[in-house]
Amino acid sequence: MKYNLAKGTRLLIAEDQVLAKSHLHYALEQLGFKKIDHVDRPSSAIAALQEFEYDAIICSYNLRSEQGGYFLLEQLQSEHALSLTNAFIFTSADTSAEVVHAIIELQPDEFIAKPFSVNELDRRLSRVLSRKAALKNVYQFMDSGEHERALYEIEQFLLQPEYAEHFPLAMKIKGDLLFLNQRFSQALAFYDGIVNVQDFSWAKIGIAKCLIALEDFDDAEREVLQLAMRPDAELAAYDLLATLKIKHEAFDDALECTRLACQISPRKISRHRQAVNLARITHNYESQFASAKHVVRYAKDSIHDAPDNYLNAARAGVDFAMTSDPADVNKIVKQATSYLQQLKQAHPKTELNEELKVIDARIHYLKDDITKAQSLLSDFQSVHAKQQSTEALLDRAKALHEVGLKTESLKIFDALAKQLRTDENSDELMCRYITQEKEEKTAISLSPKALNNSAVAEYKRGNLEQSYTTFSQAFRVMPKNPSIALNYLQAIVRARKSREALPGDTVQAIRSCRETLETAQLSEEQQSRYDSVKSILTNH
């Protein structure tokens, strides 16, 4: 460590383990640091950063007090309270893949695994502080949003051979700035030039992002699939592939890519929320509920913890129960309502009476108490609509449709669609979902639960024409339900055997039913029925 560099640097240490703090303090003193402050929790770190200017923060990821180190960096970033000229360094004894990926996604300046030697700390800290000093002008312009000036500074920096040790990082920054300035063709040529010299994963990722921005989707997909084979680029590859699949409206594939990315790095809340919306669009209610539960789990002790997370988990559970076999409904409803209990514990002062009434009404409907469900929904005053979130209004529209108040339901869907169209910041997937729900609720009067019951009754009575129509509607809103898929397939086969006229999309309907059944866990009775249907399809 250069003496002047250490002497002039002010450090903030966030560590709550006594031995670790003592070891780190001793090591820093050995390296020549004099200005060292200590805190043991995130709130104290934030207070210290508001009072003093620190050159570097060394933070334990495993802080046991309050929300932890992850929360600290996440909050500092969300509030823009940490300048790019400041260094943030994580230390952690936990080097599991989940923790490492979580840290990488937050992009601290360095990550040092515990235990570490004085020499290791010296090497890592010297590298961080020297590059912060060398790139200070670039970082200052980036902090102020002056990306063109930052780009000029980084180009000048790359002309100075004395800074050669920092050139790989500087080149990455240049690529990022070209992209931020929407110079996609120039950025693409720049990344191509980098890859021709050295095959950096970040440059390959940059190429894929530029190709997507330039709408060269075929080449982008080829690049992304190659990236998926690299351990250090696998996560980015799944995210980019999900983006591509969304653009192609291949939402099932996009959901699978997003779920794989969530498994690799589960702490990123925005990714779980994307999974929720993709699951909704694909009518994958089980996956929707699972992703909503993940939002609650990983948002705890973070800046994302909010009452809506618990409400949305409960709503997703009700959606799932609404489309499940009767034998599973009570179990799923119990899981869903547990999130309402968690909500009361986590946010006891939050007033959510209207939202809770709607969820309660939907649960009463599941229990066939339609009168009670309607009475709970009738108490709503339209004046409250403007005060409610998109999710709350969406849930009310579903509830109204379920109890037979289709006109009132569609009015809310119309208002939501109009609101999202005029909101520049609205989520693309949410807009798609609202439009889809509106179309389905307009075309289909019955709820998923009623559709299923009606179709089974018609099928048992041998009313093929009516059961076929009802099952086709049920399969439209519940395409992942194997019972519906099997009943629909049998209705198609029986209609074929009786030589009744069928719509022209029958072949696609058969294919879709079989895709659901081939990937589902079927009971022995269901498997026997499916084998029988397959033999008939083969013979005809």
Coordinates of C-alpha atoms in Angstrom, one line a residue:
M1 CA 0.0 0.0 0.0
K2 CA 1.4 3.4 -1.0
Y3 CA 1.8 5.4 2.2
N4 CA 0.2 8.6 0.8
L5 CA -2.8 6.7 -0.5
A6 CA -3.4 5.1 2.9
K7 CA -2.7 8.3 4.8
G8 CA -5.2 10.4 2.9
T9 CA -8.0 7.8 2.8
R10 CA -10.9 7.9 5.3
L11 CA -12.5 4.5 5.8
L12 CA -15.9 3.4 7.3
I13 CA -16.0 -0.1 8.6
A14 CA -19.4 -1.8 9.0
E15 CA -18.8 -5.0 11.0
D16 CA -20.6 -6.4 14.0
Q17 CA -18.4 -9.4 14.9
V18 CA -15.8 -8.4 17.5
L19 CA -13.0 -10.7 16.3
A20 CA -13.5 -9.8 12.6
K21 CA -13.6 -6.1 13.4
S22 CA -10.4 -6.3 15.5
H23 CA -8.6 -8.3 12.7
L24 CA -9.7 -5.8 10.1
H25 CA -8.7 -2.8 12.1
Y26 CA -5.3 -4.3 12.9
A27 CA -4.7 -5.1 9.2
L28 CA -5.7 -1.6 8.1
E29 CA -3.4 0.0 10.7
Q30 CA -0.5 -2.2 9.5
L31 CA -1.2 -0.8 6.0
G32 CA -0.9 2.8 7.2
F33 CA -4.6 3.8 7.5
K34 CA -5.2 6.3 10.2
K35 CA -8.7 7.6 9.6
I36 CA -10.9 4.6 10.4
D37 CA -14.5 4.8 11.8
H38 CA -16.6 1.8 12.9
V39 CA -20.3 1.0 12.9
D40 CA -22.1 -2.2 13.6
R41 CA -25.5 -1.8 11.8
P42 CA -26.8 -0.3 8.5
S43 CA -28.7 2.7 10.2
S44 CA -25.4 3.8 11.9
A45 CA -23.6 3.5 8.6
I46 CA -26.1 5.7 6.8
A47 CA -25.9 8.3 9.6
A48 CA -22.1 8.3 9.4
L49 CA -22.2 8.7 5.6
Q50 CA -24.6 11.7 6.0
E51 CA -22.2 13.3 8.5
F52 CA -18.8 12.6 7.0
E53 CA -17.2 12.1 3.5
Y54 CA -15.7 8.6 3.3
D55 CA -13.4 7.4 0.5
A56 CA -14.3 3.8 1.1
I57 CA -16.8 1.6 3.0
I58 CA -15.8 -1.9 4.0
C59 CA -19.0 -3.7 4.9
S60 CA -19.7 -7.2 6.1
Y61 CA -22.3 -8.8 4.0
N62 CA -23.2 -10.9 7.1
L63 CA -24.2 -8.1 9.4
R64 CA -26.6 -9.6 12.0
S65 CA -28.0 -6.3 13.3
E66 CA -31.0 -4.9 11.5
Q67 CA -31.3 -5.7 7.7
G68 CA -27.7 -6.6 6.9
G69 CA -25.0 -5.5 4.4
Y70 CA -27.0 -6.3 1.3
F71 CA -29.7 -3.9 2.5
L72 CA -27.2 -1.1 3.2
L73 CA -25.7 -1.1 -0.3
E74 CA -29.1 -1.5 -1.9
Q75 CA -30.5 1.5 0.0
L76 CA -27.5 3.7 -0.7
Q77 CA -27.8 2.9 -4.4
S78 CA -31.6 3.5 -4.5
E79 CA -31.2 6.9 -2.8
H80 CA -28.1 7.8 -4.9
A81 CA -26.3 8.4 -1.7
L82 CA -23.1 6.7 -2.8
S83 CA -20.9 8.4 -5.3
L84 CA -19.0 6.4 -8.0
T85 CA -15.9 8.1 -6.6
N86 CA -16.5 6.3 -3.3
A87 CA -15.4 2.6 -3.0
F88 CA -17.8 0.0 -1.5
I89 CA -16.2 -3.3 -0.6
F90 CA -18.0 -6.4 0.7
T91 CA -16.5 -9.0 3.0
S92 CA -18.2 -12.3 3.7
A93 CA -17.5 -15.7 5.2
D94 CA -20.3 -17.1 3.1
T95 CA -19.2 -17.7 -0.4
S96 CA -22.1 -19.8 -1.6
A97 CA -23.3 -19.3 -5.2
E98 CA -26.4 -17.5 -4.0
V99 CA -24.5 -15.0 -1.9
V100 CA -21.8 -14.4 -4.6
H101 CA -24.4 -13.8 -7.3
A102 CA -26.4 -11.5 -5.0
I103 CA -23.2 -9.4 -4.4
I104 CA -22.3 -9.4 -8.1
E105 CA -25.7 -8.1 -9.1
L106 CA -25.3 -5.1 -6.6
Q107 CA -21.9 -4.4 -8.3
P108 CA -19.7 -3.3 -5.3
D109 CA -16.2 -2.3 -6.2
E110 CA -14.7 -5.4 -4.6
F111 CA -15.6 -8.6 -2.7
I112 CA -13.2 -10.2 -0.3
A113 CA -13.9 -13.6 1.2
K114 CA -13.2 -14.1 4.9
P115 CA -10.8 -15.0 6.4
F116 CA -8.2 -12.9 4.5
S117 CA -4.6 -12.0 5.1
V118 CA -3.1 -8.5 5.4
N119 CA -1.4 -9.0 2.1
E120 CA -4.7 -10.0 0.4
L121 CA -6.4 -6.9 1.9
D122 CA -3.5 -4.8 0.8
R123 CA -3.7 -6.0 -2.8
R124 CA -7.5 -5.7 -3.1
L125 CA -7.8 -2.3 -1.4
S126 CA -4.8 -0.8 -3.2
R127 CA -6.3 -1.8 -6.5
V128 CA -9.7 -0.3 -5.7
L129 CA -8.4 3.0 -4.3
S130 CA -5.9 3.5 -7.1
R131 CA -8.5 3.1 -9.8
K132 CA -11.0 5.3 -8.0
A133 CA -8.3 8.0 -8.0
A134 CA -7.3 7.5 -11.6
L135 CA -10.9 7.6 -12.9
K136 CA -12.2 10.3 -10.6
N137 CA -13.1 12.7 -13.4
V138 CA -15.0 10.1 -15.3
Y139 CA -16.9 9.0 -12.3
Q140 CA -17.8 12.6 -11.4
F141 CA -19.3 13.2 -14.8
M142 CA -21.2 9.9 -14.6
D143 CA -22.5 10.8 -11.2
S144 CA -23.9 14.1 -12.6
G145 CA -25.5 12.3 -15.6
E146 CA -23.1 14.0 -18.0
H147 CA -22.5 10.9 -20.0
E148 CA -21.1 12.6 -23.2
R149 CA -18.5 14.4 -21.1
A150 CA -17.7 11.2 -19.2
L151 CA -17.2 9.4 -22.6
Y152 CA -14.8 12.1 -23.7
E153 CA -12.8 11.7 -20.4
I154 CA -12.7 7.9 -20.7
E155 CA -11.4 8.2 -24.3
Q156 CA -8.6 10.5 -23.1
F157 CA -7.9 8.2 -20.2
L158 CA -7.3 5.3 -22.6
L159 CA -4.7 7.3 -24.4
Q160 CA -2.4 7.4 -21.3
P161 CA -0.2 4.3 -21.1
E162 CA 0.7 5.0 -17.4
Y163 CA -2.9 3.9 -16.6
A164 CA -2.6 0.6 -18.5
E165 CA -3.5 -1.5 -15.5
H166 CA -6.9 0.1 -15.4
F167 CA -7.6 -0.2 -19.2
P168 CA -9.9 -3.3 -19.0
L169 CA -12.2 -1.5 -16.6
A170 CA -12.0 1.7 -18.6
M171 CA -12.9 -0.1 -21.8
K172 CA -15.9 -1.6 -20.1
I173 CA -17.0 1.8 -18.9
K174 CA -16.6 3.2 -22.4
G175 CA -18.9 0.5 -23.8
D176 CA -21.4 1.2 -21.0
L177 CA -21.3 4.9 -21.8
L178 CA -21.8 4.4 -25.6
F179 CA -24.8 2.2 -24.8
L180 CA -26.2 4.8 -22.3
N181 CA -25.9 7.5 -25.0
Q182 CA -27.8 5.1 -27.4
R183 CA -24.9 4.9 -29.8
F184 CA -25.8 1.3 -30.4
S185 CA -24.0 0.8 -33.7
Q186 CA -20.9 2.4 -32.4
A187 CA -21.0 0.4 -29.2
L188 CA -21.5 -2.8 -31.2
A189 CA -18.4 -2.1 -33.3
F190 CA -16.5 -1.2 -30.1
Y191 CA -17.4 -4.5 -28.4
D192 CA -16.6 -6.5 -31.5
G193 CA -13.2 -4.9 -31.5
I194 CA -12.6 -5.8 -27.9
V195 CA -13.7 -9.5 -28.5
N196 CA -11.3 -9.8 -31.4
V197 CA -8.4 -9.0 -29.1
Q198 CA -9.7 -10.7 -25.9
D199 CA -12.8 -12.7 -25.3
F200 CA -14.2 -10.8 -22.3
S201 CA -17.7 -11.9 -21.2
W202 CA -18.7 -8.4 -20.5
A203 CA -17.9 -7.5 -24.1
K204 CA -20.0 -10.4 -25.4
I205 CA -22.9 -9.3 -23.1
G206 CA -22.5 -5.8 -24.6
I207 CA -22.7 -7.2 -28.1
A208 CA -26.0 -9.1 -27.3
K209 CA -27.5 -6.0 -25.7
C210 CA -26.6 -3.8 -28.7
L211 CA -28.1 -6.4 -31.1
I212 CA -31.3 -6.4 -29.1
A213 CA -31.4 -2.6 -29.1
L214 CA -30.8 -2.6 -32.9
E215 CA -33.6 -5.2 -33.2
D216 CA -31.3 -7.8 -34.8
F217 CA -33.0 -10.5 -32.7
D218 CA -31.7 -13.6 -34.6
D219 CA -28.0 -12.6 -34.1
A220 CA -28.7 -11.5 -30.6
E221 CA -30.2 -14.9 -29.7
R222 CA -27.1 -16.7 -31.2
E223 CA -24.9 -14.5 -29.0
V224 CA -27.0 -15.1 -25.9
L225 CA -27.1 -18.9 -26.3
Q226 CA -23.3 -18.9 -26.5
L227 CA -23.1 -16.8 -23.3
A228 CA -25.4 -19.2 -21.5
M229 CA -22.5 -21.8 -21.7
R230 CA -20.2 -19.5 -19.7
P231 CA -20.5 -19.7 -15.9
D232 CA -19.6 -16.1 -15.5
A233 CA -22.2 -14.9 -18.0
E234 CA -25.0 -17.5 -17.4
L235 CA -27.2 -15.2 -15.3
A236 CA -27.0 -12.3 -17.8
A237 CA -27.7 -14.7 -20.7
Y238 CA -30.9 -15.9 -19.1
D239 CA -32.0 -12.3 -18.5
L240 CA -31.3 -11.4 -22.1
L241 CA -32.9 -14.5 -23.4
A242 CA -36.1 -13.7 -21.4
T243 CA -36.0 -10.2 -23.0
L244 CA -35.8 -11.7 -26.4
K245 CA -38.6 -14.1 -25.8
I246 CA -40.8 -11.3 -24.5
K247 CA -40.2 -9.4 -27.7
H248 CA -41.2 -12.4 -29.7
E249 CA -44.2 -12.9 -27.4
A250 CA -43.0 -16.4 -26.5
F251 CA -44.1 -15.9 -22.9
D252 CA -43.8 -19.5 -21.8
D253 CA -40.1 -19.5 -22.8
A254 CA -39.6 -16.1 -21.2
L255 CA -41.0 -17.4 -17.9
E256 CA -38.7 -20.4 -18.0
C257 CA -35.7 -18.2 -18.6
T258 CA -36.7 -15.8 -15.8
R259 CA -37.3 -18.7 -13.4
L260 CA -33.8 -20.1 -14.2
A261 CA -32.3 -16.7 -13.5
C262 CA -34.2 -16.5 -10.2
Q263 CA -32.8 -19.8 -9.2
I264 CA -29.2 -18.7 -9.8
S265 CA -29.6 -15.3 -8.1
P266 CA -32.8 -15.2 -6.0
R267 CA -32.4 -11.9 -4.2
K268 CA -33.3 -9.7 -7.1
I269 CA -36.9 -8.7 -6.5
S270 CA -37.6 -7.2 -10.0
R271 CA -36.8 -10.5 -11.5
H272 CA -39.4 -12.3 -9.3
R273 CA -41.9 -9.7 -10.2
Q274 CA -41.3 -10.3 -13.9
A275 CA -41.8 -14.0 -13.2
V276 CA -45.2 -13.2 -11.6
N277 CA -46.4 -11.2 -14.6
L278 CA -45.1 -13.8 -17.1
A279 CA -46.9 -16.5 -15.2
R280 CA -50.1 -14.5 -15.3
I281 CA -49.9 -14.0 -19.0
T282 CA -49.3 -17.7 -19.6
H283 CA -52.1 -18.7 -17.0
N284 CA -49.5 -20.5 -15.0
Y285 CA -51.2 -19.9 -11.6
E286 CA -49.0 -22.3 -9.6
S287 CA -45.9 -20.5 -10.8
Q288 CA -47.5 -17.1 -10.2
F289 CA -48.1 -18.1 -6.6
A290 CA -44.6 -19.5 -6.2
S291 CA -43.0 -16.3 -7.6
A292 CA -45.3 -14.0 -5.5
K293 CA -44.1 -16.0 -2.4
H294 CA -40.5 -15.5 -3.4
V295 CA -41.1 -11.7 -3.6
V296 CA -42.2 -11.8 0.1
R297 CA -39.4 -14.0 1.1
Y298 CA -36.6 -12.0 -0.5
A299 CA -38.0 -8.6 0.0
K300 CA -38.0 -9.0 3.8
D301 CA -35.2 -6.9 5.4
S302 CA -34.8 -4.9 2.2
I303 CA -35.9 -1.7 0.7
H304 CA -38.6 -3.7 -1.2
D305 CA -40.5 -4.9 1.9
A306 CA -44.0 -3.5 1.5
P307 CA -47.6 -4.4 2.4
D308 CA -48.4 -5.0 -1.3
N309 CA -46.0 -7.9 -1.4
Y310 CA -48.1 -9.9 1.1
L311 CA -51.4 -8.8 -0.5
N312 CA -50.1 -9.9 -3.9
A313 CA -49.0 -13.3 -2.5
A314 CA -52.5 -13.8 -1.0
R315 CA -54.1 -12.7 -4.3
A316 CA -51.9 -15.1 -6.3
G317 CA -52.9 -17.9 -3.9
V318 CA -56.6 -17.2 -4.5
D319 CA -56.0 -17.1 -8.3
F320 CA -54.3 -20.5 -8.0
A321 CA -57.1 -21.9 -5.8
M322 CA -59.7 -20.6 -8.2
T323 CA -58.2 -22.8 -11.0
S324 CA -57.3 -25.9 -8.9
D325 CA -59.0 -29.2 -8.3
P326 CA -61.6 -29.0 -5.4
A327 CA -59.5 -31.3 -3.3
D328 CA -56.6 -28.8 -3.2
V329 CA -58.5 -25.6 -2.7
N330 CA -58.6 -25.5 1.1
K331 CA -54.8 -26.2 1.4
I332 CA -54.0 -23.4 -1.1
V333 CA -56.4 -20.9 0.5
K334 CA -54.8 -21.7 3.9
Q335 CA -51.4 -20.8 2.4
A336 CA -52.8 -17.7 0.8
T337 CA -54.4 -16.4 4.0
S338 CA -51.1 -17.0 6.0
Y339 CA -49.7 -14.1 4.1
L340 CA -52.4 -11.8 5.4
Q341 CA -51.3 -12.8 8.9
Q342 CA -47.7 -12.1 8.0
L343 CA -48.8 -8.7 6.7
K344 CA -50.4 -7.8 10.0
Q345 CA -47.2 -8.8 11.9
A346 CA -44.8 -7.0 9.5
H347 CA -46.9 -3.8 8.9
P348 CA -49.3 -3.6 11.8
K349 CA -50.2 0.1 11.3
T350 CA -51.1 -0.2 7.6
E351 CA -54.8 0.4 6.8
L352 CA -55.9 -2.0 4.0
N353 CA -59.6 -2.6 4.8
E354 CA -60.8 -2.3 1.2
E355 CA -58.1 -4.6 -0.2
L356 CA -58.7 -7.2 2.5
K357 CA -62.4 -7.2 1.9
V358 CA -61.9 -8.1 -1.8
I359 CA -59.6 -11.0 -0.9
D360 CA -62.2 -12.1 1.7
A361 CA -65.0 -11.9 -0.9
R362 CA -63.0 -14.1 -3.3
I363 CA -62.4 -16.7 -0.6
H364 CA -66.1 -16.7 0.3
Y365 CA -66.8 -17.3 -3.4
L366 CA -64.4 -20.3 -3.4
K367 CA -66.5 -21.6 -0.5
D368 CA -69.7 -21.2 -2.6
D369 CA -70.9 -18.4 -0.3
I370 CA -71.8 -16.0 -3.2
T371 CA -74.2 -13.9 -1.2
K372 CA -71.5 -13.0 1.3
A373 CA -69.0 -12.4 -1.5
Q374 CA -71.4 -10.0 -3.2
S375 CA -72.2 -8.1 0.1
L376 CA -68.4 -7.6 0.7
L377 CA -67.9 -6.2 -2.8
S378 CA -71.0 -3.9 -2.7
D379 CA -69.6 -1.8 0.2
F380 CA -66.9 -0.3 -2.1
Q381 CA -67.3 3.4 -2.9
S382 CA -66.1 4.5 -6.3
V383 CA -64.4 7.5 -4.7
H384 CA -61.8 5.1 -3.3
A385 CA -60.8 3.8 -6.7
K386 CA -58.3 6.6 -7.3
Q387 CA -56.6 5.8 -4.0
Q388 CA -56.1 2.2 -4.9
S389 CA -53.2 0.5 -6.7
T390 CA -53.4 -1.2 -10.0
E391 CA -53.1 -4.6 -8.2
A392 CA -56.0 -3.7 -5.9
L393 CA -58.3 -2.6 -8.7
L394 CA -57.3 -5.7 -10.7
D395 CA -58.2 -7.9 -7.8
R396 CA -61.6 -6.2 -7.4
A397 CA -62.3 -6.6 -11.2
K398 CA -61.6 -10.3 -10.9
A399 CA -63.8 -10.6 -7.8
L400 CA -66.7 -8.8 -9.5
H401 CA -66.5 -11.0 -12.5
E402 CA -66.5 -14.1 -10.4
V403 CA -69.7 -13.3 -8.6
G404 CA -71.5 -12.5 -11.8
L405 CA -71.1 -8.7 -11.9
K406 CA -69.5 -8.6 -15.4
T407 CA -70.5 -5.1 -16.3
E408 CA -68.9 -3.6 -13.2
S409 CA -65.9 -5.7 -13.7
L410 CA -65.3 -4.6 -17.3
K411 CA -65.6 -1.0 -16.3
I412 CA -62.6 -1.4 -14.0
F413 CA -60.7 -3.2 -16.7
D414 CA -61.5 -0.4 -19.1
A415 CA -60.2 2.2 -16.6
L416 CA -57.1 0.2 -15.9
A417 CA -56.3 -0.2 -19.6
K418 CA -56.7 3.5 -20.2
Q419 CA -54.6 4.4 -17.2
L420 CA -51.7 2.2 -18.2
R421 CA -51.8 3.4 -21.8
T422 CA -51.3 7.0 -20.6
D423 CA -48.6 6.2 -18.1
E424 CA -45.2 6.4 -19.6
N425 CA -43.7 4.4 -16.7
S426 CA -46.2 1.5 -16.9
D427 CA -44.9 -2.0 -17.0
E428 CA -45.1 -3.6 -20.5
L429 CA -46.0 -7.0 -19.2
M430 CA -48.7 -5.6 -16.8
C431 CA -50.2 -3.7 -19.8
R432 CA -50.3 -7.0 -21.8
Y433 CA -51.9 -8.8 -18.9
I434 CA -54.6 -6.2 -18.3
T435 CA -55.5 -6.3 -22.0
Q436 CA -55.6 -10.1 -22.0
E437 CA -57.8 -10.2 -18.9
K438 CA -60.2 -7.7 -20.3
E439 CA -60.5 -9.7 -23.5
E440 CA -61.1 -13.0 -21.7
K441 CA -63.6 -11.5 -19.2
T442 CA -65.5 -10.0 -22.1
A443 CA -65.6 -13.3 -24.0
I444 CA -66.2 -15.6 -21.1
S445 CA -68.9 -14.9 -18.5
L446 CA -68.1 -17.7 -16.0
S447 CA -65.2 -17.7 -13.5
P448 CA -62.5 -20.4 -13.9
K449 CA -64.1 -22.3 -11.0
A450 CA -67.6 -22.2 -12.5
L451 CA -66.2 -23.0 -16.0
N452 CA -64.7 -26.2 -14.6
N453 CA -67.8 -27.3 -12.7
S454 CA -70.1 -26.5 -15.7
A455 CA -67.9 -28.3 -18.2
V456 CA -67.7 -31.5 -16.1
A457 CA -71.5 -31.5 -15.6
E458 CA -72.2 -31.0 -19.3
Y459 CA -69.7 -33.8 -20.2
K460 CA -71.3 -36.2 -17.8
R461 CA -74.7 -35.5 -19.3
G462 CA -73.2 -36.3 -22.7
N463 CA -73.9 -32.9 -24.1
L464 CA -70.9 -32.9 -26.3
E465 CA -71.5 -29.7 -28.1
Q466 CA -71.9 -27.7 -24.9
S467 CA -69.1 -29.5 -23.0
Y468 CA -66.8 -28.9 -26.0
T469 CA -67.5 -25.1 -25.9
T470 CA -67.2 -24.9 -22.2
F471 CA -64.0 -26.9 -22.0
S472 CA -62.5 -24.8 -24.7
Q473 CA -63.2 -21.7 -22.7
A474 CA -61.9 -23.4 -19.5
F475 CA -58.7 -24.5 -21.3
R476 CA -58.2 -20.9 -22.6
V477 CA -57.9 -19.6 -19.0
M478 CA -56.5 -22.7 -17.4
P479 CA -54.1 -24.2 -20.0
K480 CA -51.8 -25.7 -17.4
N481 CA -54.5 -27.6 -15.6
P482 CA -54.1 -31.3 -16.5
S483 CA -57.7 -32.2 -15.5
I484 CA -59.1 -29.5 -17.8
A485 CA -56.7 -30.5 -20.6
L486 CA -57.7 -34.2 -20.4
N487 CA -61.4 -33.4 -20.2
Y488 CA -61.1 -31.0 -23.2
L489 CA -59.1 -33.6 -25.2
Q490 CA -61.7 -36.3 -24.4
A491 CA -64.5 -33.9 -25.5
I492 CA -62.7 -33.3 -28.8
V493 CA -62.3 -37.0 -29.4
R494 CA -65.9 -37.9 -28.6
A495 CA -67.0 -35.1 -30.8
R496 CA -64.8 -36.5 -33.6
K497 CA -66.2 -40.0 -33.1
S498 CA -69.8 -38.6 -33.4
R499 CA -68.8 -36.7 -36.5
E500 CA -69.9 -33.4 -35.1
A501 CA -68.5 -30.4 -36.8
L502 CA -65.4 -28.9 -35.1
P503 CA -63.7 -25.5 -35.4
G504 CA -60.7 -25.3 -37.7
D505 CA -58.2 -24.8 -34.8
T506 CA -58.9 -28.3 -33.4
V507 CA -55.4 -29.6 -34.3
Q508 CA -53.8 -26.8 -32.4
A509 CA -56.1 -27.4 -29.5
I510 CA -55.1 -31.1 -29.4
R511 CA -51.4 -30.2 -29.6
S512 CA -51.8 -27.8 -26.7
C513 CA -53.7 -30.2 -24.5
R514 CA -51.1 -32.9 -25.1
E515 CA -48.2 -30.5 -24.2
T516 CA -49.9 -29.9 -20.9
L517 CA -50.5 -33.6 -20.2
E518 CA -47.1 -34.7 -21.3
T519 CA -45.4 -32.4 -18.7
A520 CA -47.9 -33.0 -15.8
Q521 CA -47.9 -35.5 -13.0
L522 CA -51.0 -37.5 -13.8
S523 CA -52.8 -39.9 -11.4
E524 CA -53.2 -43.5 -12.5
E525 CA -56.8 -42.9 -13.5
Q526 CA -55.8 -39.8 -15.5
Q527 CA -52.9 -41.7 -17.2
S528 CA -55.2 -44.5 -18.2
R529 CA -57.7 -42.1 -19.7
Y530 CA -54.9 -40.2 -21.5
D531 CA -53.5 -43.5 -22.9
S532 CA -56.9 -44.4 -24.2
V533 CA -57.3 -40.9 -25.9
K534 CA -53.8 -41.2 -27.5
S535 CA -54.7 -44.6 -29.0
I536 CA -57.8 -43.1 -30.5
L537 CA -55.9 -40.1 -31.9
T538 CA -53.3 -42.5 -33.4
N539 CA -56.0 -44.6 -35.1
H540 CA -57.8 -41.5 -36.5

